[in-house]
mmCIF file of C-alpha atoms and ligand atoms in Angstrom:
data_model
loop_
_atom_site.group_PDB
_atom_site.id
_atom_site.type_symbol
_atom_site.label_atom_id
_atom_site.label_comp_id
_atom_site.label_asym_id
_atom_site.label_seq_id
_atom_site.Cartn_x
_atom_site.Cartn_y
_atom_site.Cartn_z
ATOM 1 C CA UNK A 6 21.341 -4.247 13.702
ATOM 2 C CA UNK A 7 19.101 -4.339 16.696
ATOM 3 C CA UNK A 8 19.831 -7.607 18.747
ATOM 4 C CA UNK A 9 16.200 -8.576 18.037
ATOM 5 C CA UNK A 10 16.668 -8.024 14.116
ATOM 6 C CA UNK A 11 19.885 -9.970 14.442
ATOM 7 C CA UNK A 12 18.072 -12.973 16.320
ATOM 8 C CA UNK A 13 15.084 -12.844 13.740
ATOM 9 C CA UNK A 14 17.810 -12.906 10.742
ATOM 10 C CA UNK A 15 19.651 -16.059 12.237
ATOM 11 C CA UNK A 16 16.121 -17.767 12.972
ATOM 12 C CA UNK A 17 14.739 -16.868 9.371
ATOM 13 C CA UNK A 18 18.018 -18.025 7.970
ATOM 14 C CA UNK A 19 17.612 -21.583 9.477
ATOM 15 C CA UNK A 20 13.925 -21.875 8.553
ATOM 16 C CA UNK A 21 14.913 -20.985 4.829
ATOM 17 C CA UNK A 22 17.739 -23.267 4.793
ATOM 18 C CA UNK A 23 15.878 -26.203 6.070
ATOM 19 C CA UNK A 24 13.100 -25.491 3.626
ATOM 20 C CA UNK A 25 10.369 -24.938 6.311
ATOM 21 C CA UNK A 26 9.622 -21.638 5.341
ATOM 22 C CA UNK A 27 9.525 -22.032 1.394
ATOM 23 C CA UNK A 28 6.563 -20.508 -0.395
ATOM 24 C CA UNK A 29 5.983 -23.925 -2.070
ATOM 25 C CA UNK A 30 5.207 -24.929 1.552
ATOM 26 C CA UNK A 31 3.937 -22.257 3.578
ATOM 27 C CA UNK A 32 1.965 -20.800 0.795
ATOM 28 C CA UNK A 33 0.083 -23.810 -0.082
ATOM 29 C CA UNK A 34 -3.613 -23.223 -0.057
ATOM 30 C CA UNK A 35 -3.068 -19.666 0.194
ATOM 31 C CA UNK A 36 -3.641 -16.493 -1.894
ATOM 32 C CA UNK A 37 -0.695 -14.248 -0.844
ATOM 33 C CA UNK A 38 -1.205 -10.389 -1.830
ATOM 34 C CA UNK A 39 1.697 -7.963 -0.707
ATOM 35 C CA UNK A 40 1.650 -4.115 -1.006
ATOM 36 C CA UNK A 41 3.877 -1.532 -2.106
ATOM 37 C CA UNK A 42 3.313 2.061 -2.062
ATOM 38 C CA UNK A 43 6.080 4.150 -3.333
ATOM 39 C CA UNK A 44 9.391 3.356 -5.309
ATOM 40 C CA UNK A 45 11.819 5.971 -4.516
ATOM 41 C CA UNK A 46 15.720 5.805 -5.044
ATOM 42 C CA UNK A 47 16.274 7.588 -1.781
ATOM 43 C CA UNK A 48 13.241 6.533 0.525
ATOM 44 C CA UNK A 49 14.240 9.058 3.148
ATOM 45 C CA UNK A 50 13.466 11.848 0.862
ATOM 46 C CA UNK A 51 9.720 11.288 1.595
ATOM 47 C CA UNK A 52 8.127 12.314 4.707
ATOM 48 C CA UNK A 53 6.686 8.829 5.063
ATOM 49 C CA UNK A 54 10.207 6.834 4.289
ATOM 50 C CA UNK A 55 8.504 3.390 5.632
ATOM 51 C CA UNK A 56 6.129 3.441 2.606
ATOM 52 C CA UNK A 57 8.706 3.589 -0.130
ATOM 53 C CA UNK A 58 11.007 0.994 -1.430
ATOM 54 C CA UNK A 59 14.156 1.416 -3.658
ATOM 55 C CA UNK A 60 13.999 0.483 -7.114
ATOM 56 C CA UNK A 61 16.920 -2.145 -6.552
ATOM 57 C CA UNK A 62 14.957 -3.710 -3.403
ATOM 58 C CA UNK A 63 12.008 -4.000 -5.752
ATOM 59 C CA UNK A 64 13.522 -5.806 -8.487
ATOM 60 C CA UNK A 65 14.984 -8.097 -5.983
ATOM 61 C CA UNK A 66 11.534 -8.687 -4.524
ATOM 62 C CA UNK A 67 9.896 -9.146 -7.653
ATOM 63 C CA UNK A 68 12.706 -11.634 -8.605
ATOM 64 C CA UNK A 69 11.785 -13.630 -5.342
ATOM 65 C CA UNK A 70 8.047 -13.591 -6.001
ATOM 66 C CA UNK A 71 8.377 -15.084 -9.769
ATOM 67 C CA UNK A 72 10.725 -17.677 -8.502
ATOM 68 C CA UNK A 73 8.511 -18.830 -5.703
ATOM 69 C CA UNK A 74 5.058 -17.978 -6.675
ATOM 70 C CA UNK A 75 2.209 -17.864 -9.807
ATOM 71 C CA UNK A 76 2.168 -13.987 -9.805
ATOM 72 C CA UNK A 77 -0.951 -12.631 -11.256
ATOM 73 C CA UNK A 78 -2.699 -9.420 -11.214
ATOM 74 C CA UNK A 79 -5.095 -9.552 -8.155
ATOM 75 C CA UNK A 80 -8.476 -9.835 -9.839
ATOM 76 C CA UNK A 81 -6.995 -12.875 -11.933
ATOM 77 C CA UNK A 82 -5.095 -14.363 -8.924
ATOM 78 C CA UNK A 83 -8.328 -13.887 -6.806
ATOM 79 C CA UNK A 84 -10.571 -15.341 -9.348
ATOM 80 C CA UNK A 85 -8.335 -18.534 -9.882
ATOM 81 C CA UNK A 86 -7.728 -19.092 -6.257
ATOM 82 C CA UNK A 87 -11.602 -19.017 -5.288
ATOM 83 C CA UNK A 88 -12.163 -21.630 -8.249
ATOM 84 C CA UNK A 89 -9.944 -23.829 -6.411
ATOM 85 C CA UNK A 90 -6.785 -23.542 -8.819
ATOM 86 C CA UNK A 91 -3.764 -24.471 -6.748
ATOM 87 C CA UNK A 92 -0.608 -24.614 -8.949
ATOM 88 C CA UNK A 93 2.788 -25.779 -7.300
ATOM 89 C CA UNK A 94 3.773 -22.303 -7.080
ATOM 90 C CA UNK A 95 1.130 -20.694 -4.709
ATOM 91 C CA UNK A 96 -0.670 -17.706 -6.046
ATOM 92 C CA UNK A 97 0.593 -14.158 -5.393
ATOM 93 C CA UNK A 98 -0.357 -10.805 -6.398
ATOM 94 C CA UNK A 99 1.720 -7.877 -6.208
ATOM 95 C CA UNK A 100 -0.266 -4.518 -5.595
ATOM 96 C CA UNK A 101 0.963 -0.911 -5.414
ATOM 97 C CA UNK A 102 -1.164 1.737 -3.714
ATOM 98 C CA UNK A 103 -1.966 5.468 -4.234
ATOM 99 C CA UNK A 104 -0.924 5.671 -8.072
ATOM 100 C CA UNK A 105 1.835 8.191 -7.536
ATOM 101 C CA UNK A 106 4.367 9.215 -10.229
ATOM 102 C CA UNK A 107 7.221 7.098 -8.834
ATOM 103 C CA UNK A 108 5.012 3.843 -9.650
ATOM 104 C CA UNK A 109 5.547 4.498 -13.334
ATOM 105 C CA UNK A 110 9.143 6.232 -13.247
ATOM 106 C CA UNK A 111 10.802 3.507 -10.900
ATOM 107 C CA UNK A 112 8.184 0.799 -10.377
ATOM 108 C CA UNK A 113 7.194 -0.152 -13.963
ATOM 109 C CA UNK A 114 11.179 -0.579 -15.094
ATOM 110 C CA UNK A 115 11.430 -3.492 -12.531
ATOM 111 C CA UNK A 116 8.055 -5.124 -13.367
ATOM 112 C CA UNK A 117 9.191 -5.003 -16.989
ATOM 113 C CA UNK A 118 12.616 -6.726 -16.192
ATOM 114 C CA UNK A 119 11.060 -9.580 -14.063
ATOM 115 C CA UNK A 120 8.107 -9.814 -16.517
ATOM 116 C CA UNK A 121 5.821 -9.630 -13.700
ATOM 117 C CA UNK A 122 2.155 -7.996 -14.107
ATOM 118 C CA UNK A 123 0.955 -6.102 -11.157
ATOM 119 C CA UNK A 124 -2.391 -4.286 -9.760
ATOM 120 C CA UNK A 125 -1.905 -0.364 -9.403
ATOM 121 C CA UNK A 126 -4.665 1.017 -6.963
ATOM 122 C CA UNK A 127 -5.558 4.514 -8.054
ATOM 123 C CA UNK A 128 -7.832 7.332 -6.407
ATOM 124 C CA UNK A 129 -9.800 8.143 -9.688
ATOM 125 C CA UNK A 130 -10.780 11.626 -8.441
ATOM 126 C CA UNK A 131 -7.034 12.722 -7.911
ATOM 127 C CA UNK A 132 -5.627 11.698 -11.160
ATOM 128 C CA UNK A 133 -6.079 15.167 -12.582
ATOM 129 C CA UNK A 134 -5.106 16.911 -9.509
ATOM 130 C CA UNK A 135 -1.321 17.543 -9.370
ATOM 131 C CA UNK A 136 -1.334 18.291 -5.566
ATOM 132 C CA UNK A 137 -0.434 15.264 -3.039
ATOM 133 C CA UNK A 138 -2.947 13.020 -1.763
ATOM 134 C CA UNK A 139 -4.391 14.441 1.708
ATOM 135 C CA UNK A 140 -2.246 12.189 3.829
ATOM 136 C CA UNK A 141 1.243 12.846 1.850
ATOM 137 C CA UNK A 142 0.509 16.743 2.068
ATOM 138 C CA UNK A 143 -0.023 16.420 5.828
ATOM 139 C CA UNK A 144 2.991 14.492 6.289
ATOM 140 C CA UNK A 145 5.026 17.033 3.996
ATOM 141 C CA UNK A 146 3.684 19.915 6.191
ATOM 142 C CA UNK A 147 4.288 18.216 9.259
ATOM 143 C CA UNK A 148 7.677 17.221 8.578
ATOM 144 C CA UNK A 149 8.564 20.787 7.121
ATOM 145 C CA UNK A 150 7.125 22.242 10.178
ATOM 146 C CA UNK A 151 9.423 20.048 12.817
ATOM 147 C CA UNK A 152 12.267 20.628 10.503
ATOM 148 C CA UNK A 153 11.867 24.302 10.946
ATOM 149 C CA UNK A 154 11.457 23.818 14.711
ATOM 150 C CA UNK A 155 8.129 25.173 14.555
ATOM 151 C CA UNK A 156 6.585 22.153 16.311
ATOM 152 C CA UNK A 157 4.110 24.283 18.292
ATOM 153 C CA UNK A 158 2.066 24.808 15.155
ATOM 154 C CA UNK A 159 1.649 20.995 14.921
ATOM 155 C CA UNK A 160 1.173 20.897 18.976
ATOM 156 C CA UNK A 161 -1.653 23.250 18.670
ATOM 157 C CA UNK A 162 -3.767 20.918 16.420
ATOM 158 C CA UNK A 163 -2.685 17.610 17.734
ATOM 159 C CA UNK A 164 -2.418 18.410 21.708
ATOM 160 C CA UNK A 165 -2.419 14.811 22.153
ATOM 161 C CA UNK A 166 0.666 13.580 20.352
ATOM 162 C CA UNK A 167 4.041 13.766 21.440
ATOM 163 C CA UNK A 168 6.466 15.652 18.748
ATOM 164 C CA UNK A 169 9.163 13.555 18.489
ATOM 165 C CA UNK A 170 10.900 11.452 15.773
ATOM 166 C CA UNK A 171 8.095 9.509 14.733
ATOM 167 C CA UNK A 172 5.784 12.509 14.934
ATOM 168 C CA UNK A 173 4.941 12.758 10.884
ATOM 169 C CA UNK A 174 3.552 9.255 11.088
ATOM 170 C CA UNK A 175 1.309 9.995 14.397
ATOM 171 C CA UNK A 176 -0.054 13.226 12.846
ATOM 172 C CA UNK A 177 -1.223 11.350 9.839
ATOM 173 C CA UNK A 178 -2.572 8.665 11.906
ATOM 174 C CA UNK A 179 -4.114 11.095 14.237
ATOM 175 C CA UNK A 180 -5.972 12.744 11.287
ATOM 176 C CA UNK A 181 -7.106 9.587 9.936
ATOM 177 C CA UNK A 182 -10.134 9.859 12.495
ATOM 178 C CA UNK A 183 -11.246 13.279 11.394
ATOM 179 C CA UNK A 184 -14.316 13.518 9.091
ATOM 180 C CA UNK A 185 -13.389 14.778 5.648
ATOM 181 C CA UNK A 186 -14.306 18.396 6.131
ATOM 182 C CA UNK A 187 -12.750 18.669 9.348
ATOM 183 C CA UNK A 188 -9.739 17.389 8.135
ATOM 184 C CA UNK A 189 -9.668 19.886 4.792
ATOM 185 C CA UNK A 190 -9.932 22.712 7.159
ATOM 186 C CA UNK A 191 -7.072 21.355 8.993
ATOM 187 C CA UNK A 192 -5.120 21.055 5.949
ATOM 188 C CA UNK A 193 -6.002 24.636 4.772
ATOM 189 C CA UNK A 194 -4.774 26.121 8.192
ATOM 190 C CA UNK A 195 -1.552 24.192 8.049
ATOM 191 C CA UNK A 196 -0.830 25.067 4.354
ATOM 192 C CA UNK A 197 -0.945 28.588 5.368
ATOM 193 C CA UNK A 198 1.697 28.150 8.179
ATOM 194 C CA UNK A 199 4.151 26.327 5.688
ATOM 195 C CA UNK A 200 3.799 28.818 2.412
ATOM 196 C CA UNK A 201 7.818 28.037 1.924
ATOM 197 C CA UNK A 202 7.190 24.215 1.641
ATOM 198 C CA UNK A 203 8.505 22.825 -1.800
ATOM 199 C CA UNK A 204 7.641 19.482 -3.207
ATOM 200 C CA UNK A 205 9.847 17.494 -5.302
ATOM 201 C CA UNK A 206 8.824 16.860 -8.877
ATOM 202 C CA UNK A 207 8.024 13.051 -8.169
ATOM 203 C CA UNK A 208 5.164 13.954 -5.988
ATOM 204 C CA UNK A 209 2.022 13.713 -7.643
ATOM 205 C CA UNK A 210 -0.264 11.157 -9.431
ATOM 206 C CA UNK A 211 0.167 9.290 -12.672
ATOM 207 C CA UNK A 212 -1.665 10.730 -15.492
ATOM 208 C CA UNK A 213 -4.300 8.885 -17.524
ATOM 209 C CA UNK A 214 -1.821 8.455 -20.381
ATOM 210 C CA UNK A 215 0.547 6.386 -17.966
ATOM 211 C CA UNK A 216 -2.287 4.486 -16.407
ATOM 212 C CA UNK A 217 -3.346 3.615 -20.062
ATOM 213 C CA UNK A 218 0.035 2.489 -20.900
ATOM 214 C CA UNK A 219 0.299 0.117 -17.697
ATOM 215 C CA UNK A 220 -3.193 -1.322 -18.769
ATOM 216 C CA UNK A 221 -1.779 -1.962 -22.232
ATOM 217 C CA UNK A 222 1.250 -3.628 -20.707
ATOM 218 C CA UNK A 223 -1.010 -6.325 -18.851
ATOM 219 C CA UNK A 224 -1.268 -4.410 -15.465
ATOM 220 C CA UNK A 225 -4.551 -4.210 -13.680
ATOM 221 C CA UNK A 226 -5.798 -0.758 -12.462
ATOM 222 C CA UNK A 227 -7.791 -1.000 -9.514
ATOM 223 C CA UNK A 228 -9.914 1.638 -7.752
ATOM 224 C CA UNK A 229 -8.792 3.410 -4.565
ATOM 225 C CA UNK A 230 -11.766 5.520 -4.099
ATOM 226 C CA UNK A 231 -12.203 8.998 -5.689
ATOM 227 C CA UNK A 232 -10.516 11.064 -3.144
ATOM 228 C CA UNK A 233 -8.538 8.617 -0.958
ATOM 229 C CA UNK A 234 -10.965 9.841 2.174
ATOM 230 C CA UNK A 235 -11.551 7.456 4.772
ATOM 231 C CA UNK A 236 -14.749 5.735 4.003
ATOM 232 C CA UNK A 237 -16.436 5.175 7.002
ATOM 233 C CA UNK A 238 -20.222 6.038 7.501
ATOM 234 C CA UNK A 239 -19.789 8.112 11.009
ATOM 235 C CA UNK A 240 -17.061 10.268 9.110
ATOM 236 C CA UNK A 241 -19.792 11.210 6.727
ATOM 237 C CA UNK A 242 -18.232 9.808 3.603
ATOM 238 C CA UNK A 243 -20.262 9.794 0.476
ATOM 239 C CA UNK A 244 -19.526 6.298 -0.268
ATOM 240 C CA UNK A 245 -21.745 5.760 -3.270
ATOM 241 C CA UNK A 246 -19.674 8.093 -5.400
ATOM 242 C CA UNK A 247 -16.115 7.230 -3.686
ATOM 243 C CA UNK A 248 -17.030 3.196 -4.662
ATOM 244 C CA UNK A 249 -18.996 3.360 -7.681
ATOM 245 C CA UNK A 250 -17.875 6.696 -9.401
ATOM 246 C CA UNK A 251 -14.281 5.739 -9.068
ATOM 247 C CA UNK A 252 -14.913 2.555 -11.148
ATOM 248 C CA UNK A 253 -16.706 4.307 -13.901
ATOM 249 C CA UNK A 254 -14.329 6.877 -14.425
ATOM 250 C CA UNK A 255 -11.361 4.286 -14.590
ATOM 251 C CA UNK A 256 -13.242 2.239 -16.859
ATOM 252 C CA UNK A 257 -13.707 5.393 -19.379
ATOM 253 C CA UNK A 258 -10.513 6.492 -19.178
ATOM 254 C CA UNK A 259 -8.450 3.307 -19.742
ATOM 255 C CA UNK A 260 -10.895 1.313 -21.529
ATOM 256 C CA UNK A 261 -10.538 -1.554 -19.098
ATOM 257 C CA UNK A 262 -12.789 -3.246 -16.846
ATOM 258 C CA UNK A 263 -12.048 -2.448 -13.238
ATOM 259 C CA UNK A 264 -12.706 -5.498 -10.873
ATOM 260 C CA UNK A 265 -10.694 -4.481 -7.673
ATOM 261 C CA UNK A 266 -10.996 -2.195 -5.161
ATOM 262 C CA UNK A 267 -8.614 -1.038 -2.198
ATOM 263 C CA UNK A 268 -10.027 0.355 1.073
ATOM 264 C CA UNK A 269 -8.422 3.888 1.624
ATOM 265 C CA UNK A 270 -6.190 3.477 4.874
ATOM 266 C CA UNK A 271 -7.782 0.067 5.155
ATOM 267 C CA UNK A 272 -11.144 1.498 6.667
ATOM 268 C CA UNK A 273 -14.708 0.161 5.881
ATOM 269 C CA UNK A 274 -17.848 -0.704 7.369
ATOM 270 C CA UNK A 275 -20.850 -2.338 6.413
ATOM 271 C CA UNK A 276 -22.059 0.702 3.647
ATOM 272 C CA UNK A 277 -18.720 0.335 2.135
ATOM 273 C CA UNK A 278 -19.251 -3.355 1.630
ATOM 274 C CA UNK A 279 -22.818 -3.075 0.317
ATOM 275 C CA UNK A 280 -21.435 -0.277 -2.147
ATOM 276 C CA UNK A 281 -18.574 -2.585 -3.297
ATOM 277 C CA UNK A 282 -21.177 -5.278 -3.960
ATOM 278 C CA UNK A 283 -23.526 -2.991 -5.684
ATOM 279 C CA UNK A 284 -20.729 -1.573 -7.956
ATOM 280 C CA UNK A 285 -19.972 -5.170 -8.835
ATOM 281 C CA UNK A 286 -16.573 -5.282 -7.956
ATOM 282 C CA UNK A 287 -14.956 -8.780 -7.660
ATOM 283 C CA UNK A 288 -12.720 -8.233 -4.897
ATOM 284 C CA UNK A 289 -11.277 -5.665 -2.758
ATOM 285 C CA UNK A 290 -8.266 -5.403 -0.356
ATOM 286 C CA UNK A 291 -7.913 -4.364 3.223
ATOM 287 C CA UNK A 292 -4.654 -3.377 5.137
ATOM 288 C CA UNK A 293 -5.497 -6.691 7.755
ATOM 289 C CA UNK A 294 -2.025 -8.699 7.756
ATOM 290 C CA UNK A 295 -1.739 -11.762 6.356
ATOM 291 C CA UNK A 296 -2.595 -14.371 3.607
ATOM 292 C CA UNK A 297 -6.012 -15.685 2.470
ATOM 293 C CA UNK A 298 -7.560 -19.198 2.651
ATOM 294 C CA UNK A 299 -10.718 -20.313 0.700
ATOM 295 C CA UNK A 300 -13.101 -18.864 3.736
ATOM 296 C CA UNK A 301 -11.534 -15.409 3.462
ATOM 297 C CA UNK A 302 -14.282 -13.202 2.077
ATOM 298 C CA UNK A 303 -13.108 -11.972 -1.525
ATOM 299 C CA UNK A 304 -14.040 -8.438 -0.591
ATOM 300 C CA UNK A 305 -12.237 -8.458 2.551
ATOM 301 C CA UNK A 306 -8.840 -9.615 1.578
ATOM 302 C CA UNK A 307 -5.864 -9.522 3.751
ATOM 303 C CA UNK A 308 -2.457 -8.302 2.330
ATOM 304 C CA UNK A 309 1.118 -8.081 3.582
ATOM 305 C CA UNK A 310 3.156 -5.034 3.215
ATOM 306 C CA UNK A 311 6.593 -5.317 1.879
ATOM 307 C CA UNK A 312 8.829 -3.051 3.545
ATOM 308 C CA UNK A 313 12.172 -2.316 2.476
ATOM 309 C CA UNK A 314 14.068 -1.607 5.863
ATOM 310 C CA UNK A 315 12.402 -4.457 7.401
ATOM 311 C CA UNK A 316 13.328 -7.321 4.511
ATOM 312 C CA UNK A 317 16.706 -6.047 2.962
ATOM 313 C CA UNK A 318 19.716 -7.655 3.213
ATOM 314 C CA UNK A 319 22.941 -7.242 1.728
ATOM 315 C CA UNK A 320 23.361 -4.260 -0.642
ATOM 316 C CA UNK A 321 19.900 -3.185 -0.010
ATOM 317 C CA UNK A 322 18.424 -5.944 -1.877
ATOM 318 C CA UNK A 323 15.739 -8.474 -0.500
ATOM 319 C CA UNK A 324 16.890 -11.015 2.051
ATOM 320 C CA UNK A 325 15.113 -13.894 0.835
ATOM 321 C CA UNK A 326 15.072 -15.919 4.338
ATOM 322 C CA UNK A 327 13.384 -13.033 6.022
ATOM 323 C CA UNK A 328 10.793 -12.292 3.415
ATOM 324 C CA UNK A 329 9.870 -15.816 3.153
ATOM 325 C CA UNK A 330 9.447 -15.787 6.926
ATOM 326 C CA UNK A 331 7.550 -12.782 6.636
ATOM 327 C CA UNK A 332 5.298 -14.127 4.226
ATOM 328 C CA UNK A 333 4.728 -17.568 5.875
ATOM 329 C CA UNK A 334 2.436 -18.007 9.103
ATOM 330 C CA UNK A 335 5.518 -19.373 11.127
ATOM 331 C CA UNK A 336 6.072 -18.566 14.719
ATOM 332 C CA UNK A 337 6.879 -15.022 15.400
ATOM 333 C CA UNK A 338 5.347 -13.586 12.014
ATOM 334 C CA UNK A 339 2.705 -10.884 12.635
ATOM 335 C CA UNK A 340 0.135 -13.388 11.408
ATOM 336 C CA UNK A 341 -3.414 -12.835 10.362
ATOM 337 C CA UNK A 342 -6.003 -11.691 13.204
ATOM 338 C CA UNK A 343 -5.394 -7.719 13.924
ATOM 339 C CA UNK A 344 -6.382 -4.926 11.863
ATOM 340 C CA UNK A 345 -2.719 -3.705 11.517
ATOM 341 C CA UNK A 346 -2.551 -0.827 9.041
ATOM 342 C CA UNK A 347 -0.367 -0.987 6.204
ATOM 343 C CA UNK A 348 2.898 0.857 6.979
ATOM 344 C CA UNK A 349 2.550 0.484 10.456
ATOM 345 C CA UNK A 350 4.357 -2.779 10.887
ATOM 346 C CA UNK A 351 6.612 -1.351 13.637
ATOM 347 C CA UNK A 352 6.256 -3.902 16.621
HETATM 348 ZN ZN1 LIG B 420 -3.740 4.188 -0.098
#
């Protein structure tokens, strides 16, 4: 354990034992929204391991939430919060981004065992497409090329990057600045360099049948756009289709009303917000770090990314003291104010 983490754990333990970081105290008058992406028995099997938690970790985190918070799917939690409801155990919504297969395979059993209902954000145009989302595919290819000691292929596309141990993450971050068309060209070129890459069976989307099952069990299906493209005017995204069409498509397939939207990679501009309003969403979540108060715009809600490696204690289960501290706004926490990317919490 790094000295910095040891000091953090000791501090968090003290705050927990003295009750200073108890959610009933720190989450009062706040709407807390937590983010997960993948649930995998072996997070290191993913090329973006910081976006994955183990089923055991998830189960213990959900246990912590249900003991300390009033947990509701996002649209219900936000509607209660902005209507002024302040239950003794503060409101919290659990969200899963990207709608990947592992959410159903490993996330749903953990939710069932804790009786908690969550929100799943799904790129509606990718549900019937078994290929990975663009950022996942880029990560798979980047890791493959690095493992095969073919870093120079990546280097020719990303001359500005240092291709070290964190290179996969850096490549994906760098590609987020590209317009959709440019990125598609990049992926086509890189795909041709990695024809021997084989993806595991758990890579790919949850099909509509599984999303319908989630909705039947009381979970919320929200929109995560059509394509998971970065929705910015300057990148030439077709924001109306991404925002409105995705809502229509999910409602048609699941029969449930879609009230929540999640900005792909957390990026949005004035056009996005206008489209979100026009399409009739009640709330939208960003990747800005923090919890929400009554002044937070419901279409720009903050979240807290719950990473396994940052919040785990013994046996890979959640360390309640550390998680409580991270969910609080006590000194030392990565509090609101930055536009920190989900999964980028490496500071
Ligand atoms: Zn996403």
